[in-house]
Short mmCIF file of C-alpha atoms in Angstrom, two decimals:
data_model
loop_
_atom_site.label_atom_id
_atom_site.label_comp_id
_atom_site.label_asym_id
_atom_site.label_seq_id
_atom_site.Cartn_x
_atom_site.Cartn_y
_atom_site.Cartn_z
CA MET A 1 0.00 0.00 0.00
CA ARG A 2 1.15 3.52 -0.76
CA ILE A 3 -0.36 6.56 0.98
CA ARG A 4 -0.28 9.79 -1.00
CA ARG A 5 -1.17 13.36 -0.05
CA VAL A 6 -3.93 14.83 -2.20
CA GLY A 7 -4.29 18.58 -1.81
CA THR A 8 -4.17 20.06 1.69
CA HIS A 9 -6.68 17.88 3.54
CA ALA A 10 -6.90 14.53 1.77
CA LEU A 11 -5.08 11.22 1.54
CA LEU A 12 -5.20 8.55 -1.16
CA LEU A 13 -4.52 4.92 -0.29
CA ASP A 14 -3.16 3.21 -3.41
CA LEU A 15 -3.76 -0.50 -2.97
CA THR A 16 -2.47 -1.73 -6.32
CA LEU A 17 1.01 -2.34 -4.96
CA PRO A 18 1.75 -5.34 -2.73
CA GLU A 19 3.60 -4.84 0.52
CA GLU A 20 7.34 -4.61 0.06
CA THR A 21 8.91 -8.06 0.28
CA ASP A 22 12.26 -9.61 -0.50
CA PRO A 23 12.11 -10.98 -3.14
CA PRO A 24 9.43 -8.63 -4.53
CA ALA A 25 5.92 -10.05 -4.52
CA ALA A 26 4.02 -10.62 -7.74
CA PRO A 27 1.54 -7.92 -8.80
CA ARG A 28 -1.95 -8.35 -7.40
CA ARG A 29 -4.80 -9.58 -9.55
CA ASP A 30 -7.86 -7.35 -9.96
CA THR A 31 -9.92 -9.67 -7.78
CA ASP A 32 -7.29 -9.47 -5.02
CA VAL A 33 -7.28 -5.67 -5.18
CA SER A 34 -11.09 -5.54 -4.93
CA ALA A 35 -11.03 -7.60 -1.75
CA ILE A 36 -8.27 -5.44 -0.25
CA VAL A 37 -10.07 -2.19 -1.15
CA GLU A 38 -13.24 -3.48 0.52
CA ALA A 39 -11.30 -4.57 3.61
CA TRP A 40 -9.71 -1.12 3.94
CA ARG A 41 -13.01 0.62 3.28
CA ALA A 42 -14.64 -1.37 6.07
CA GLU A 43 -11.76 -0.88 8.49
CA LEU A 44 -11.56 2.86 7.92
CA TRP A 45 -15.29 3.29 8.45
CA ARG A 46 -15.04 1.15 11.60
CA ARG A 47 -12.20 3.22 13.03
CA ARG A 48 -14.02 6.45 12.20
CA GLU A 49 -17.04 5.19 14.15
CA LEU A 50 -14.75 4.37 17.08
CA GLY A 51 -13.24 7.87 16.99
CA GLU A 52 -9.82 6.60 15.91
CA LEU A 53 -9.98 8.31 12.52
CA SER A 54 -11.15 11.78 11.57
CA ALA A 55 -12.25 12.11 7.95
CA VAL A 56 -15.30 13.75 6.42
CA GLU A 57 -15.43 11.40 3.43
CA ILE A 58 -14.12 7.86 2.88
CA VAL A 59 -14.51 7.01 -0.79
CA PRO A 60 -13.49 3.63 -2.22
CA ALA A 61 -12.72 3.18 -5.92
CA ALA A 62 -11.45 0.32 -8.08
CA THR A 63 -7.94 0.26 -6.60
CA THR A 64 -7.84 3.15 -4.11
CA VAL A 65 -9.55 4.62 -1.06
CA LEU A 66 -9.73 8.41 -0.72
CA LEU A 67 -9.95 10.13 2.66
CA ASP A 68 -11.13 13.71 2.36
CA GLY A 69 -11.56 16.32 5.06
CA VAL A 70 -8.56 15.10 7.07
CA ALA A 71 -7.45 17.70 9.60
CA ASP A 72 -3.86 16.44 9.97
CA PRO A 73 -2.91 14.38 6.90
CA SER A 74 0.66 13.66 8.02
CA ALA A 75 -0.32 12.29 11.42
CA THR A 76 -3.24 10.37 9.94
CA ALA A 77 -1.04 8.81 7.25
CA ALA A 78 1.43 7.68 9.92
CA ARG A 79 -1.38 6.05 11.94
CA ILE A 80 -2.87 4.31 8.92
CA ALA A 81 0.54 2.97 7.91
CA GLY A 82 0.58 1.04 11.19
CA TRP A 83 -2.82 -0.56 10.67
CA THR A 84 -3.36 -3.90 8.96
CA VAL A 85 -6.42 -5.52 7.46
CA ALA A 86 -7.26 -9.01 6.29
CA PRO A 87 -9.89 -9.37 3.54
CA SER A 88 -12.65 -11.42 5.09
CA ALA A 89 -16.42 -11.40 4.93
CA ASP A 90 -16.51 -12.02 8.68
CA THR A 91 -14.67 -8.81 9.51
CA GLU A 92 -16.42 -6.37 7.21
CA ALA A 93 -17.86 -3.25 8.75
CA ALA A 94 -19.79 -0.51 7.06
CA GLU A 95 -21.05 3.00 7.13
CA PRO A 96 -24.14 3.65 9.26
CA GLY A 97 -27.23 2.78 7.24
CA ALA A 98 -25.35 0.35 4.98
CA THR A 99 -23.78 -2.32 7.15
CA ALA A 100 -21.94 -5.24 5.64
CA ALA A 101 -24.80 -7.49 6.77
CA HIS A 102 -27.31 -5.39 4.81
CA LEU A 103 -28.64 -7.30 1.80
CA VAL A 104 -30.64 -5.65 -0.97
CA ARG A 105 -32.71 -7.91 -3.21
CA ILE A 106 -33.35 -6.45 -6.65
CA PRO A 107 -36.22 -8.00 -8.65
CA VAL A 108 -35.01 -8.35 -12.24
CA THR A 109 -36.59 -9.37 -15.53
CA PHE A 110 -33.78 -11.09 -17.40
CA ASP A 111 -34.55 -10.13 -20.99
CA GLY A 112 -31.54 -7.97 -21.88
CA ALA A 113 -30.64 -7.54 -25.52
CA ASP A 114 -27.04 -8.66 -24.90
CA LEU A 115 -27.73 -11.93 -23.09
CA PRO A 116 -26.73 -13.95 -26.20
CA ARG A 117 -23.44 -12.03 -26.40
CA VAL A 118 -22.72 -12.67 -22.73
CA ALA A 119 -23.54 -16.36 -23.21
CA GLU A 120 -21.10 -16.48 -26.12
CA HIS A 121 -18.33 -14.92 -24.04
CA TRP A 122 -19.09 -17.31 -21.18
CA ARG A 123 -19.22 -20.26 -23.61
CA THR A 124 -22.62 -21.32 -22.39
CA ASP A 125 -26.29 -20.66 -23.09
CA VAL A 126 -28.61 -17.84 -21.96
CA PRO A 127 -30.42 -19.89 -19.25
CA HIS A 128 -27.07 -20.63 -17.62
CA VAL A 129 -26.11 -16.94 -17.69
CA VAL A 130 -29.36 -16.06 -15.95
CA SER A 131 -28.89 -18.83 -13.38
CA ARG A 132 -25.34 -17.68 -12.63
CA LEU A 133 -26.47 -14.09 -12.13
CA ARG A 134 -29.30 -15.20 -9.84
CA GLU A 135 -27.00 -17.43 -7.78
CA THR A 136 -24.24 -14.84 -7.33
CA GLU A 137 -24.13 -12.65 -4.25
CA PHE A 138 -22.73 -9.35 -5.43
CA GLN A 139 -21.24 -6.57 -3.34
CA VAL A 140 -21.01 -2.87 -4.08
CA ALA A 141 -17.29 -2.17 -4.44
CA PHE A 142 -17.65 1.54 -5.13
CA CYS A 143 -19.97 4.05 -6.75
CA GLY A 144 -19.41 6.28 -9.76
CA PHE A 145 -20.41 7.17 -13.33
CA ALA A 146 -23.81 8.53 -12.21
CA PRO A 147 -25.45 9.18 -8.82
CA GLY A 148 -26.57 5.84 -7.42
CA PHE A 149 -24.57 3.69 -9.83
CA GLY A 150 -22.83 0.93 -7.87
CA TYR A 151 -20.07 -1.20 -9.34
CA LEU A 152 -20.92 -4.74 -8.23
CA THR A 153 -18.26 -7.40 -7.77
CA GLY A 154 -18.85 -11.11 -7.28
CA LEU A 155 -18.34 -12.73 -10.65
CA PRO A 156 -15.05 -14.60 -11.15
CA ALA A 157 -12.35 -13.22 -13.43
CA GLU A 158 -13.04 -15.80 -16.14
CA LEU A 159 -16.53 -14.35 -16.62
CA THR A 160 -15.42 -10.83 -17.53
CA VAL A 161 -17.02 -9.41 -20.66
CA PRO A 162 -15.98 -6.48 -22.85
CA ARG A 163 -17.90 -3.27 -23.31
CA LEU A 164 -19.84 -2.86 -26.52
CA PRO A 165 -17.74 -1.64 -29.48
CA THR A 166 -20.14 1.29 -29.86
CA PRO A 167 -22.02 2.59 -26.78
CA ARG A 168 -25.77 2.94 -26.98
CA PRO A 169 -26.89 6.59 -27.08
CA ARG A 170 -29.54 5.85 -24.45
CA VAL A 171 -29.79 3.05 -21.90
CA PRO A 172 -33.09 3.04 -19.98
CA ALA A 173 -33.12 3.56 -16.21
CA GLY A 174 -33.15 0.27 -14.33
CA SER A 175 -31.11 -1.59 -16.94
CA VAL A 176 -28.99 -4.37 -15.43
CA ALA A 177 -25.69 -4.73 -17.26
CA LEU A 178 -22.22 -6.26 -17.28
CA ALA A 179 -18.84 -4.83 -18.30
CA GLY A 180 -15.37 -6.05 -17.44
CA ARG A 181 -15.60 -7.80 -14.09
CA TYR A 182 -18.47 -5.67 -12.84
CA ALA A 183 -22.25 -5.77 -12.87
CA GLY A 184 -24.24 -2.58 -12.53
CA ILE A 185 -27.73 -1.11 -12.65
CA TYR A 186 -28.31 2.19 -14.44
CA PRO A 187 -30.08 4.50 -11.95
CA SER A 188 -31.16 6.89 -14.72
CA ALA A 189 -31.33 6.90 -18.49
CA SER A 190 -27.94 7.67 -20.02
CA PRO A 191 -25.55 6.64 -22.77
CA GLY A 192 -23.77 3.41 -21.97
CA GLY A 193 -21.61 0.67 -23.40
CA TRP A 194 -22.29 -2.13 -20.93
CA MET A 195 -23.92 -5.39 -22.01
CA LEU A 196 -27.59 -5.43 -21.06
CA VAL A 197 -28.85 -8.57 -19.32
CA GLY A 198 -32.08 -7.41 -17.68
CA ARG A 199 -34.12 -4.61 -16.15
CA THR A 200 -35.66 -3.65 -12.82
CA GLU A 201 -38.33 -1.21 -11.69
CA VAL A 202 -36.52 -0.48 -8.42
CA THR A 203 -35.49 3.15 -7.86
CA LEU A 204 -31.73 3.31 -7.36
CA PHE A 205 -31.39 7.01 -6.61
CA ASP A 206 -33.91 9.43 -5.10
CA VAL A 207 -32.82 12.85 -3.87
CA THR A 208 -35.76 12.93 -1.44
CA ALA A 209 -34.78 9.64 0.22
CA ASP A 210 -32.40 9.19 3.17
CA PRO A 211 -29.93 8.04 2.02
CA PRO A 212 -30.56 9.04 -1.62
CA ALA A 213 -28.72 6.01 -3.04
CA LEU A 214 -30.11 2.52 -2.51
CA LEU A 215 -26.69 0.95 -3.07
CA SER A 216 -23.57 2.13 -1.25
CA PRO A 217 -20.12 0.56 -0.80
CA GLY A 218 -20.21 -2.65 1.21
CA THR A 219 -23.86 -3.42 0.50
CA ARG A 220 -24.59 -6.99 -0.60
CA VAL A 221 -26.87 -7.40 -3.60
CA ARG A 222 -28.92 -10.29 -4.97
CA LEU A 223 -30.60 -10.22 -8.38
CA VAL A 224 -33.93 -12.01 -7.96
CA GLN A 225 -35.78 -13.17 -11.04
CA GLN A 226 -39.32 -11.84 -11.32
#
């Protein structure tokens, strides 16, 4: 892990690099990095709740965790450097209102236009793709792209799929899609190049709700066929 200063009151934890070893360790796989990012996200939220960490925002991403609103970045970086985490489902913690134990079930109609393409990449048929998606417990790794859009991990590396060669100019809200190693649900209509596998009527983002986003980092997600 490498801790970098970002501006005057922020720190960035870069988790792409393995701990220094002799001989040097092999680079981490994407799936390893995802687990480590989630472990650090959970640990940092836990320590903030205990009063051991002062940060206004803790924001996980694909390979990093950003701490913003840090009063003393140097002292905080030194403390964090002495902490260790072990990726484990049993030790996950979460932000208030979205605990690691929290499970969101999303009713989905699996009729996406790209199901045959996904089946081809997975070297199987459409019913098996649907079954695999229904059987997988996903977890929100981080949020981005649009308000309420959670990047869901849970599929193994061998089931990654490419983005479409040409993005669609408009993807309807509620579209369930795959790209790379992630699954995601479009919270609002927007252009998009992910492969569409289904749709849901569930509202993913509502500015009048508390919290506005249904899915936040650490939340477990199940896609339930309707």
